[in-house]
Amino acid sequence: EWQPIESAPRDGTVIDLWCPAIGRRAANMCWRPVMTGHARYEGWTDDWYGRGSLFDARQFSHWMPLPAPPKASPAQEPV
């Protein structure tokens, strides 16, 4: 369920964000420092390794945890 952005984790946890300006979800985002050239910024990014795009935090209004991964079918379980 969507929650207000003010309550979003800012500890590197990967979450989904909602951008009302475009009416779309931004998937697999996290709050972290990002290096851009010689500058260090903090914000929402889609790259967990510190080299990705940094998005304006003001554009997001809500967040939600990622869904649980699918359960393995019997054919996919390790032997």
PDB file of N, CA, C and O in Angstrom:
ATOM      1  N   GLU A   1       0.840  -1.181   0.000  1.00  0.00           N
ATOM      2  CA  GLU A   1       0.000   0.000   0.000  1.00  0.00           C
ATOM      3  C   GLU A   1       0.889   1.250   0.000  1.00  0.00           C
ATOM      4  O   GLU A   1       1.912   1.298   0.676  1.00  0.00           O
ATOM      5  N   TRP A   2       0.468   2.250  -0.751  1.00  0.00           N
ATOM      6  CA  TRP A   2       1.229   3.494  -0.840  1.00  0.00           C
ATOM      7  C   TRP A   2       1.219   4.226   0.492  1.00  0.00           C
ATOM      8  O   TRP A   2       0.206   4.288   1.167  1.00  0.00           O
ATOM      9  N   GLN A   3       2.368   4.802   0.828  1.00  0.00           N
ATOM     10  CA  GLN A   3       2.529   5.554   2.069  1.00  0.00           C
ATOM     11  C   GLN A   3       3.114   6.922   1.747  1.00  0.00           C
ATOM     12  O   GLN A   3       3.791   7.082   0.727  1.00  0.00           O
ATOM     13  N   PRO A   4       2.896   7.944   2.609  1.00  0.00           N
ATOM     14  CA  PRO A   4       3.450   9.278   2.345  1.00  0.00           C
ATOM     15  C   PRO A   4       4.976   9.227   2.225  1.00  0.00           C
ATOM     16  O   PRO A   4       5.643   8.499   2.954  1.00  0.00           O
ATOM     17  N   ILE A   5       5.525  10.016   1.325  1.00  0.00           N
ATOM     18  CA  ILE A   5       6.961  10.015   1.055  1.00  0.00           C
ATOM     19  C   ILE A   5       7.773  10.375   2.302  1.00  0.00           C
ATOM     20  O   ILE A   5       8.908   9.914   2.453  1.00  0.00           O
ATOM     21  N   GLU A   6       7.195  11.143   3.199  1.00  0.00           N
ATOM     22  CA  GLU A   6       7.926  11.545   4.407  1.00  0.00           C
ATOM     23  C   GLU A   6       8.315  10.345   5.269  1.00  0.00           C
ATOM     24  O   GLU A   6       9.261  10.426   6.036  1.00  0.00           O
ATOM     25  N   SER A   7       7.596   9.245   5.124  1.00  0.00           N
ATOM     26  CA  SER A   7       7.890   8.058   5.933  1.00  0.00           C
ATOM     27  C   SER A   7       8.794   7.052   5.206  1.00  0.00           C
ATOM     28  O   SER A   7       9.084   5.993   5.739  1.00  0.00           O
ATOM     29  N   ALA A   8       9.262   7.398   4.002  1.00  0.00           N
ATOM     30  CA  ALA A   8      10.088   6.474   3.213  1.00  0.00           C
ATOM     31  C   ALA A   8      11.441   6.229   3.884  1.00  0.00           C
ATOM     32  O   ALA A   8      12.035   7.151   4.446  1.00  0.00           O
ATOM     33  N   PRO A   9      11.945   4.999   3.830  1.00  0.00           N
ATOM     34  CA  PRO A   9      13.260   4.711   4.408  1.00  0.00           C
ATOM     35  C   PRO A   9      14.360   5.417   3.621  1.00  0.00           C
ATOM     36  O   PRO A   9      14.304   5.494   2.396  1.00  0.00           O
ATOM     37  N   ARG A  10      15.319   5.940   4.326  1.00  0.00           N
ATOM     38  CA  ARG A  10      16.451   6.627   3.687  1.00  0.00           C
ATOM     39  C   ARG A  10      17.759   5.967   4.104  1.00  0.00           C
ATOM     40  O   ARG A  10      18.757   6.636   4.357  1.00  0.00           O
ATOM     41  N   ASP A  11      17.708   4.650   4.152  1.00  0.00           N
ATOM     42  CA  ASP A  11      18.856   3.859   4.600  1.00  0.00           C
ATOM     43  C   ASP A  11      19.400   2.948   3.501  1.00  0.00           C
ATOM     44  O   ASP A  11      20.150   2.029   3.770  1.00  0.00           O
ATOM     45  N   GLY A  12      19.025   3.202   2.246  1.00  0.00           N
ATOM     46  CA  GLY A  12      19.476   2.357   1.140  1.00  0.00           C
ATOM     47  C   GLY A  12      18.501   1.253   0.772  1.00  0.00           C
ATOM     48  O   GLY A  12      18.743   0.511  -0.181  1.00  0.00           O
ATOM     49  N   THR A  13      17.386   1.140   1.509  1.00  0.00           N
ATOM     50  CA  THR A  13      16.366   0.140   1.194  1.00  0.00           C
ATOM     51  C   THR A  13      15.766   0.434  -0.184  1.00  0.00           C
ATOM     52  O   THR A  13      15.414   1.574  -0.482  1.00  0.00           O
ATOM     53  N   VAL A  14      15.645  -0.574  -1.020  1.00  0.00           N
ATOM     54  CA  VAL A  14      15.079  -0.409  -2.360  1.00  0.00           C
ATOM     55  C   VAL A  14      13.556  -0.446  -2.265  1.00  0.00           C
ATOM     56  O   VAL A  14      12.981  -1.365  -1.675  1.00  0.00           O
ATOM     57  N   ILE A  15      12.910   0.577  -2.841  1.00  0.00           N
ATOM     58  CA  ILE A  15      11.452   0.742  -2.769  1.00  0.00           C
ATOM     59  C   ILE A  15      10.936   1.243  -4.121  1.00  0.00           C
ATOM     60  O   ILE A  15      11.725   1.554  -5.016  1.00  0.00           O
ATOM     61  N   ASP A  16       9.621   1.331  -4.249  1.00  0.00           N
ATOM     62  CA  ASP A  16       8.990   1.977  -5.400  1.00  0.00           C
ATOM     63  C   ASP A  16       8.487   3.341  -4.968  1.00  0.00           C
ATOM     64  O   ASP A  16       8.042   3.513  -3.830  1.00  0.00           O
ATOM     65  N   LEU A  17       8.572   4.321  -5.872  1.00  0.00           N
ATOM     66  CA  LEU A  17       8.119   5.684  -5.599  1.00  0.00           C
ATOM     67  C   LEU A  17       7.026   6.069  -6.589  1.00  0.00           C
ATOM     68  O   LEU A  17       6.987   5.567  -7.702  1.00  0.00           O
ATOM     69  N   TRP A  18       6.160   6.998  -6.176  1.00  0.00           N
ATOM     70  CA  TRP A  18       5.093   7.489  -7.046  1.00  0.00           C
ATOM     71  C   TRP A  18       5.382   8.934  -7.430  1.00  0.00           C
ATOM     72  O   TRP A  18       5.662   9.771  -6.572  1.00  0.00           O
ATOM     73  N   CYS A  19       5.323   9.224  -8.741  1.00  0.00           N
ATOM     74  CA  CYS A  19       5.529  10.573  -9.266  1.00  0.00           C
ATOM     75  C   CYS A  19       4.201  11.080  -9.817  1.00  0.00           C
ATOM     76  O   CYS A  19       3.787  10.690 -10.909  1.00  0.00           O
ATOM     77  N   PRO A  20       3.499  11.947  -9.068  1.00  0.00           N
ATOM     78  CA  PRO A  20       2.184  12.410  -9.526  1.00  0.00           C
ATOM     79  C   PRO A  20       2.232  13.255 -10.798  1.00  0.00           C
ATOM     80  O   PRO A  20       1.266  13.286 -11.545  1.00  0.00           O
ATOM     81  N   ALA A  21       3.343  13.918 -11.064  1.00  0.00           N
ATOM     82  CA  ALA A  21       3.431  14.779 -12.247  1.00  0.00           C
ATOM     83  C   ALA A  21       3.246  13.992 -13.541  1.00  0.00           C
ATOM     84  O   ALA A  21       2.694  14.510 -14.509  1.00  0.00           O
ATOM     85  N   ILE A  22       3.704  12.752 -13.549  1.00  0.00           N
ATOM     86  CA  ILE A  22       3.556  11.931 -14.757  1.00  0.00           C
ATOM     87  C   ILE A  22       2.611  10.754 -14.543  1.00  0.00           C
ATOM     88  O   ILE A  22       2.359   9.987 -15.459  1.00  0.00           O
ATOM     89  N   GLY A  23       2.118  10.590 -13.301  1.00  0.00           N
ATOM     90  CA  GLY A  23       1.173   9.509 -13.016  1.00  0.00           C
ATOM     91  C   GLY A  23       1.769   8.131 -13.174  1.00  0.00           C
ATOM     92  O   GLY A  23       1.108   7.214 -13.650  1.00  0.00           O
ATOM     93  N   ARG A  24       3.048   7.992 -12.784  1.00  0.00           N
ATOM     94  CA  ARG A  24       3.724   6.703 -12.942  1.00  0.00           C
ATOM     95  C   ARG A  24       4.557   6.363 -11.717  1.00  0.00           C
ATOM     96  O   ARG A  24       4.970   7.224 -10.971  1.00  0.00           O
ATOM     97  N   ARG A  25       4.822   5.090 -11.609  1.00  0.00           N
ATOM     98  CA  ARG A  25       5.658   4.557 -10.542  1.00  0.00           C
ATOM     99  C   ARG A  25       7.106   4.527 -11.012  1.00  0.00           C
ATOM    100  O   ARG A  25       7.391   4.197 -12.164  1.00  0.00           O
ATOM    101  N   ALA A  26       8.014   4.866 -10.117  1.00  0.00           N
ATOM    102  CA  ALA A  26       9.454   4.703 -10.361  1.00  0.00           C
ATOM    103  C   ALA A  26       9.876   3.481  -9.556  1.00  0.00           C
ATOM    104  O   ALA A  26       9.814   3.495  -8.326  1.00  0.00           O
ATOM    105  N   ALA A  27      10.253   2.428 -10.249  1.00  0.00           N
ATOM    106  CA  ALA A  27      10.529   1.149  -9.595  1.00  0.00           C
ATOM    107  C   ALA A  27      11.988   1.036  -9.163  1.00  0.00           C
ATOM    108  O   ALA A  27      12.890   1.563  -9.814  1.00  0.00           O
ATOM    109  N   ASN A  28      12.181   0.319  -8.071  1.00  0.00           N
ATOM    110  CA  ASN A  28      13.512  -0.039  -7.585  1.00  0.00           C
ATOM    111  C   ASN A  28      14.404   1.163  -7.328  1.00  0.00           C
ATOM    112  O   ASN A  28      15.520   1.253  -7.833  1.00  0.00           O
ATOM    113  N   MET A  29      13.916   2.058  -6.513  1.00  0.00           N
ATOM    114  CA  MET A  29      14.646   3.274  -6.156  1.00  0.00           C
ATOM    115  C   MET A  29      15.165   3.159  -4.728  1.00  0.00           C
ATOM    116  O   MET A  29      14.615   2.418  -3.915  1.00  0.00           O
ATOM    117  N   CYS A  30      16.205   3.899  -4.422  1.00  0.00           N
ATOM    118  CA  CYS A  30      16.694   3.963  -3.050  1.00  0.00           C
ATOM    119  C   CYS A  30      17.305   5.337  -2.798  1.00  0.00           C
ATOM    120  O   CYS A  30      17.696   6.031  -3.726  1.00  0.00           O
ATOM    121  N   TRP A  31      17.374   5.733  -1.531  1.00  0.00           N
ATOM    122  CA  TRP A  31      17.984   6.995  -1.121  1.00  0.00           C
ATOM    123  C   TRP A  31      19.436   6.713  -0.792  1.00  0.00           C
ATOM    124  O   TRP A  31      19.737   5.852   0.023  1.00  0.00           O
ATOM    125  N   ARG A  32      20.330   7.400  -1.451  1.00  0.00           N
ATOM    126  CA  ARG A  32      21.748   7.166  -1.181  1.00  0.00           C
ATOM    127  C   ARG A  32      22.582   8.301  -1.759  1.00  0.00           C
ATOM    128  O   ARG A  32      22.096   9.056  -2.586  1.00  0.00           O
ATOM    129  N   PRO A  33      23.825   8.372  -1.371  1.00  0.00           N
ATOM    130  CA  PRO A  33      24.729   9.342  -1.983  1.00  0.00           C
ATOM    131  C   PRO A  33      25.083   8.906  -3.406  1.00  0.00           C
ATOM    132  O   PRO A  33      25.195   7.713  -3.680  1.00  0.00           O
ATOM    133  N   VAL A  34      25.215   9.866  -4.281  1.00  0.00           N
ATOM    134  CA  VAL A  34      25.586   9.602  -5.668  1.00  0.00           C
ATOM    135  C   VAL A  34      26.732  10.549  -6.024  1.00  0.00           C
ATOM    136  O   VAL A  34      26.665  11.735  -5.754  1.00  0.00           O
ATOM    137  N   MET A  35      27.765  10.008  -6.627  1.00  0.00           N
ATOM    138  CA  MET A  35      28.885  10.823  -7.098  1.00  0.00           C
ATOM    139  C   MET A  35      28.598  11.268  -8.527  1.00  0.00           C
ATOM    140  O   MET A  35      28.306  10.452  -9.390  1.00  0.00           O
ATOM    141  N   THR A  36      28.672  12.583  -8.751  1.00  0.00           N
ATOM    142  CA  THR A  36      28.488  13.139 -10.083  1.00  0.00           C
ATOM    143  C   THR A  36      29.707  14.008 -10.362  1.00  0.00           C
ATOM    144  O   THR A  36      29.824  15.095  -9.800  1.00  0.00           O
ATOM    145  N   GLY A  37      30.594  13.522 -11.186  1.00  0.00           N
ATOM    146  CA  GLY A  37      31.849  14.241 -11.391  1.00  0.00           C
ATOM    147  C   GLY A  37      32.634  14.238 -10.094  1.00  0.00           C
ATOM    148  O   GLY A  37      32.935  13.191  -9.547  1.00  0.00           O
ATOM    149  N   HIS A  38      32.905  15.422  -9.589  1.00  0.00           N
ATOM    150  CA  HIS A  38      33.638  15.545  -8.329  1.00  0.00           C
ATOM    151  C   HIS A  38      32.720  15.920  -7.172  1.00  0.00           C
ATOM    152  O   HIS A  38      33.192  16.201  -6.075  1.00  0.00           O
ATOM    153  N   ALA A  39      31.429  15.933  -7.405  1.00  0.00           N
ATOM    154  CA  ALA A  39      30.467  16.337  -6.377  1.00  0.00           C
ATOM    155  C   ALA A  39      29.718  15.127  -5.831  1.00  0.00           C
ATOM    156  O   ALA A  39      29.493  14.147  -6.537  1.00  0.00           O
ATOM    157  N   ARG A  40      29.326  15.222  -4.578  1.00  0.00           N
ATOM    158  CA  ARG A  40      28.552  14.160  -3.932  1.00  0.00           C
ATOM    159  C   ARG A  40      27.194  14.741  -3.557  1.00  0.00           C
ATOM    160  O   ARG A  40      27.111  15.771  -2.915  1.00  0.00           O
ATOM    161  N   TYR A  41      26.139  14.073  -3.982  1.00  0.00           N
ATOM    162  CA  TYR A  41      24.777  14.485  -3.687  1.00  0.00           C
ATOM    163  C   TYR A  41      24.058  13.327  -3.009  1.00  0.00           C
ATOM    164  O   TYR A  41      24.444  12.176  -3.150  1.00  0.00           O
ATOM    165  N   GLU A  42      22.977  13.634  -2.303  1.00  0.00           N
ATOM    166  CA  GLU A  42      22.121  12.590  -1.744  1.00  0.00           C
ATOM    167  C   GLU A  42      20.736  12.738  -2.317  1.00  0.00           C
ATOM    168  O   GLU A  42      20.254  13.844  -2.519  1.00  0.00           O
ATOM    169  N   GLY A  43      20.090  11.622  -2.591  1.00  0.00           N
ATOM    170  CA  GLY A  43      18.734  11.677  -3.100  1.00  0.00           C
ATOM    171  C   GLY A  43      18.265  10.317  -3.572  1.00  0.00           C
ATOM    172  O   GLY A  43      18.908   9.298  -3.325  1.00  0.00           O
ATOM    173  N   TRP A  44      17.118  10.327  -4.255  1.00  0.00           N
ATOM    174  CA  TRP A  44      16.551   9.095  -4.800  1.00  0.00           C
ATOM    175  C   TRP A  44      17.278   8.738  -6.081  1.00  0.00           C
ATOM    176  O   TRP A  44      17.461   9.571  -6.970  1.00  0.00           O
ATOM    177  N   THR A  45      17.694   7.500  -6.182  1.00  0.00           N
ATOM    178  CA  THR A  45      18.412   7.037  -7.353  1.00  0.00           C
ATOM    179  C   THR A  45      17.918   5.661  -7.764  1.00  0.00           C
ATOM    180  O   THR A  45      17.362   4.922  -6.954  1.00  0.00           O
ATOM    181  N   ASP A  46      18.136   5.335  -9.020  1.00  0.00           N
ATOM    182  CA  ASP A  46      17.782   4.014  -9.533  1.00  0.00           C
ATOM    183  C   ASP A  46      19.025   3.138  -9.682  1.00  0.00           C
ATOM    184  O   ASP A  46      18.966   2.055 -10.224  1.00  0.00           O
ATOM    185  N   ASP A  47      20.147   3.636  -9.204  1.00  0.00           N
ATOM    186  CA  ASP A  47      21.401   2.875  -9.281  1.00  0.00           C
ATOM    187  C   ASP A  47      21.947   2.700  -7.879  1.00  0.00           C
ATOM    188  O   ASP A  47      22.275   3.651  -7.203  1.00  0.00           O
ATOM    189  N   TRP A  48      22.037   1.463  -7.443  1.00  0.00           N
ATOM    190  CA  TRP A  48      22.441   1.166  -6.068  1.00  0.00           C
ATOM    191  C   TRP A  48      23.943   1.188  -5.890  1.00  0.00           C
ATOM    192  O   TRP A  48      24.448   0.978  -4.810  1.00  0.00           O
ATOM    193  N   TYR A  49      24.712   1.461  -6.970  1.00  0.00           N
ATOM    194  CA  TYR A  49      26.164   1.445  -6.875  1.00  0.00           C
ATOM    195  C   TYR A  49      26.767   2.843  -6.843  1.00  0.00           C
ATOM    196  O   TYR A  49      27.972   2.992  -6.873  1.00  0.00           O
ATOM    197  N   GLY A  50      25.934   3.871  -6.824  1.00  0.00           N
ATOM    198  CA  GLY A  50      26.440   5.228  -6.681  1.00  0.00           C
ATOM    199  C   GLY A  50      26.828   5.937  -7.958  1.00  0.00           C
ATOM    200  O   GLY A  50      27.406   7.006  -7.907  1.00  0.00           O
ATOM    201  N   ARG A  51      26.496   5.379  -9.125  1.00  0.00           N
ATOM    202  CA  ARG A  51      26.865   6.029 -10.384  1.00  0.00           C
ATOM    203  C   ARG A  51      25.642   6.334 -11.253  1.00  0.00           C
ATOM    204  O   ARG A  51      25.795   6.692 -12.403  1.00  0.00           O
ATOM    205  N   GLY A  52      24.465   6.181 -10.725  1.00  0.00           N
ATOM    206  CA  GLY A  52      23.258   6.320 -11.544  1.00  0.00           C
ATOM    207  C   GLY A  52      22.665   7.716 -11.508  1.00  0.00           C
ATOM    208  O   GLY A  52      23.274   8.662 -11.044  1.00  0.00           O
ATOM    209  N   SER A  53      21.473   7.815 -12.019  1.00  0.00           N
ATOM    210  CA  SER A  53      20.750   9.077 -12.058  1.00  0.00           C
ATOM    211  C   SER A  53      20.267   9.446 -10.670  1.00  0.00           C
ATOM    212  O   SER A  53      19.871   8.593  -9.883  1.00  0.00           O
ATOM    213  N   LEU A  54      20.282  10.721 -10.385  1.00  0.00           N
ATOM    214  CA  LEU A  54      19.755  11.248  -9.134  1.00  0.00           C
ATOM    215  C   LEU A  54      18.506  12.043  -9.475  1.00  0.00           C
ATOM    216  O   LEU A  54      18.529  12.884 -10.371  1.00  0.00           O
ATOM    217  N   PHE A  55      17.410  11.755  -8.797  1.00  0.00           N
ATOM    218  CA  PHE A  55      16.135  12.387  -9.107  1.00  0.00           C
ATOM    219  C   PHE A  55      15.779  13.419  -8.047  1.00  0.00           C
ATOM    220  O   PHE A  55      16.098  13.255  -6.871  1.00  0.00           O
ATOM    221  N   ASP A  56      15.094  14.461  -8.455  1.00  0.00           N
ATOM    222  CA  ASP A  56      14.633  15.506  -7.544  1.00  0.00           C
ATOM    223  C   ASP A  56      13.645  14.902  -6.553  1.00  0.00           C
ATOM    224  O   ASP A  56      12.586  14.417  -6.948  1.00  0.00           O
ATOM    225  N   ALA A  57      13.989  14.919  -5.284  1.00  0.00           N
ATOM    226  CA  ALA A  57      13.152  14.296  -4.250  1.00  0.00           C
ATOM    227  C   ALA A  57      11.754  14.902  -4.195  1.00  0.00           C
ATOM    228  O   ALA A  57      10.805  14.228  -3.805  1.00  0.00           O
ATOM    229  N   ARG A  58      11.608  16.149  -4.612  1.00  0.00           N
ATOM    230  CA  ARG A  58      10.304  16.821  -4.543  1.00  0.00           C
ATOM    231  C   ARG A  58       9.290  16.267  -5.533  1.00  0.00           C
ATOM    232  O   ARG A  58       8.101  16.509  -5.402  1.00  0.00           O
ATOM    233  N   GLN A  59       9.737  15.519  -6.534  1.00  0.00           N
ATOM    234  CA  GLN A  59       8.792  15.026  -7.541  1.00  0.00           C
ATOM    235  C   GLN A  59       8.024  13.792  -7.086  1.00  0.00           C
ATOM    236  O   GLN A  59       7.073  13.389  -7.731  1.00  0.00           O
ATOM    237  N   PHE A  60       8.415  13.185  -5.971  1.00  0.00           N
ATOM    238  CA  PHE A  60       7.750  11.980  -5.493  1.00  0.00           C
ATOM    239  C   PHE A  60       6.843  12.290  -4.315  1.00  0.00           C
ATOM    240  O   PHE A  60       7.210  13.044  -3.422  1.00  0.00           O
ATOM    241  N   SER A  61       5.656  11.688  -4.311  1.00  0.00           N
ATOM    242  CA  SER A  61       4.686  11.960  -3.251  1.00  0.00           C
ATOM    243  C   SER A  61       4.448  10.769  -2.334  1.00  0.00           C
ATOM    244  O   SER A  61       4.026  10.942  -1.198  1.00  0.00           O
ATOM    245  N   HIS A  62       4.695   9.542  -2.820  1.00  0.00           N
ATOM    246  CA  HIS A  62       4.398   8.335  -2.047  1.00  0.00           C
ATOM    247  C   HIS A  62       5.439   7.264  -2.328  1.00  0.00           C
ATOM    248  O   HIS A  62       6.152   7.335  -3.319  1.00  0.00           O
ATOM    249  N   TRP A  63       5.466   6.270  -1.469  1.00  0.00           N
ATOM    250  CA  TRP A  63       6.372   5.132  -1.641  1.00  0.00           C
ATOM    251  C   TRP A  63       5.662   3.866  -1.186  1.00  0.00           C
ATOM    252  O   TRP A  63       4.661   3.931  -0.481  1.00  0.00           O
ATOM    253  N   MET A  64       6.196   2.728  -1.622  1.00  0.00           N
ATOM    254  CA  MET A  64       5.706   1.436  -1.135  1.00  0.00           C
ATOM    255  C   MET A  64       6.858   0.435  -1.160  1.00  0.00           C
ATOM    256  O   MET A  64       7.773   0.546  -1.978  1.00  0.00           O
ATOM    257  N   PRO A  65       6.822  -0.536  -0.243  1.00  0.00           N
ATOM    258  CA  PRO A  65       7.847  -1.579  -0.267  1.00  0.00           C
ATOM    259  C   PRO A  65       7.730  -2.402  -1.540  1.00  0.00           C
ATOM    260  O   PRO A  65       6.662  -2.469  -2.157  1.00  0.00           O
ATOM    261  N   LEU A  66       8.814  -3.041  -1.915  1.00  0.00           N
ATOM    262  CA  LEU A  66       8.766  -3.935  -3.067  1.00  0.00           C
ATOM    263  C   LEU A  66       7.910  -5.154  -2.728  1.00  0.00           C
ATOM    264  O   LEU A  66       7.872  -5.585  -1.568  1.00  0.00           O
ATOM    265  N   PRO A  67       7.251  -5.722  -3.714  1.00  0.00           N
ATOM    266  CA  PRO A  67       6.479  -6.946  -3.453  1.00  0.00           C
ATOM    267  C   PRO A  67       7.427  -8.105  -3.140  1.00  0.00           C
ATOM    268  O   PRO A  67       8.603  -8.082  -3.506  1.00  0.00           O
ATOM    269  N   ALA A  68       6.899  -9.105  -2.496  1.00  0.00           N
ATOM    270  CA  ALA A  68       7.686 -10.313  -2.224  1.00  0.00           C
ATOM    271  C   ALA A  68       8.018 -10.989  -3.549  1.00  0.00           C
ATOM    272  O   ALA A  68       7.228 -10.949  -4.494  1.00  0.00           O
ATOM    273  N   PRO A  69       9.190 -11.613  -3.644  1.00  0.00           N
ATOM    274  CA  PRO A  69       9.517 -12.319  -4.892  1.00  0.00           C
ATOM    275  C   PRO A  69       8.617 -13.533  -5.073  1.00  0.00           C
ATOM    276  O   PRO A  69       8.066 -14.053  -4.099  1.00  0.00           O
ATOM    277  N   PRO A  70       8.482 -14.015  -6.308  1.00  0.00           N
ATOM    278  CA  PRO A  70       7.652 -15.196  -6.543  1.00  0.00           C
ATOM    279  C   PRO A  70       8.259 -16.417  -5.858  1.00  0.00           C
ATOM    280  O   PRO A  70       9.474 -16.518  -5.704  1.00  0.00           O
ATOM    281  N   LYS A  71       7.392 -17.325  -5.474  1.00  0.00           N
ATOM    282  CA  LYS A  71       7.853 -18.573  -4.879  1.00  0.00           C
ATOM    283  C   LYS A  71       8.314 -19.499  -5.993  1.00  0.00           C
ATOM    284  O   LYS A  71       7.753 -19.510  -7.079  1.00  0.00           O
ATOM    285  N   ALA A  72       9.336 -20.269  -5.713  1.00  0.00           N
ATOM    286  CA  ALA A  72       9.860 -21.213  -6.695  1.00  0.00           C
ATOM    287  C   ALA A  72       8.855 -22.338  -6.913  1.00  0.00           C
ATOM    288  O   ALA A  72       8.255 -22.836  -5.988  1.00  0.00           O
ATOM    289  N   SER A  73       8.685 -22.700  -8.169  1.00  0.00           N
ATOM    290  CA  SER A  73       7.847 -23.848  -8.477  1.00  0.00           C
ATOM    291  C   SER A  73       8.670 -25.111  -8.206  1.00  0.00           C
ATOM    292  O   SER A  73       9.894 -25.055  -8.132  1.00  0.00           O
ATOM    293  N   PRO A  74       8.031 -26.273  -8.081  1.00  0.00           N
ATOM    294  CA  PRO A  74       8.787 -27.520  -7.827  1.00  0.00           C
ATOM    295  C   PRO A  74       9.896 -27.755  -8.854  1.00  0.00           C
ATOM    296  O   PRO A  74      10.950 -28.265  -8.534  1.00  0.00           O
ATOM    297  N   ALA A  75       9.669 -27.356 -10.094  1.00  0.00           N
ATOM    298  CA  ALA A  75      10.675 -27.561 -11.144  1.00  0.00           C
ATOM    299  C   ALA A  75      11.888 -26.657 -10.951  1.00  0.00           C
ATOM    300  O   ALA A  75      12.956 -26.929 -11.457  1.00  0.00           O
ATOM    301  N   GLN A  76      11.722 -25.530 -10.224  1.00  0.00           N
ATOM    302  CA  GLN A  76      12.798 -24.580 -10.032  1.00  0.00           C
ATOM    303  C   GLN A  76      13.587 -24.793  -8.741  1.00  0.00           C
ATOM    304  O   GLN A  76      14.630 -24.195  -8.553  1.00  0.00           O
ATOM    305  N   GLU A  77      13.093 -25.624  -7.852  1.00  0.00           N
ATOM    306  CA  GLU A  77      13.771 -25.830  -6.582  1.00  0.00           C
ATOM    307  C   GLU A  77      15.064 -26.605  -6.788  1.00  0.00           C
ATOM    308  O   GLU A  77      15.136 -27.514  -7.620  1.00  0.00           O
ATOM    309  N   PRO A  78      16.118 -26.218  -6.024  1.00  0.00           N
ATOM    310  CA  PRO A  78      17.387 -26.936  -6.171  1.00  0.00           C
ATOM    311  C   PRO A  78      17.277 -28.385  -5.753  1.00  0.00           C
ATOM    312  O   PRO A  78      16.485 -28.747  -4.895  1.00  0.00           O
ATOM    313  N   VAL A  79      18.075 -29.206  -6.370  1.00  0.00           N
ATOM    314  CA  VAL A  79      18.057 -30.641  -6.079  1.00  0.00           C
ATOM    315  C   VAL A  79      18.974 -30.948  -4.919  1.00  0.00           C
ATOM    316  O   VAL A  79      19.981 -30.409  -4.712  1.00  0.00           O
TER     317      VAL A  79
END
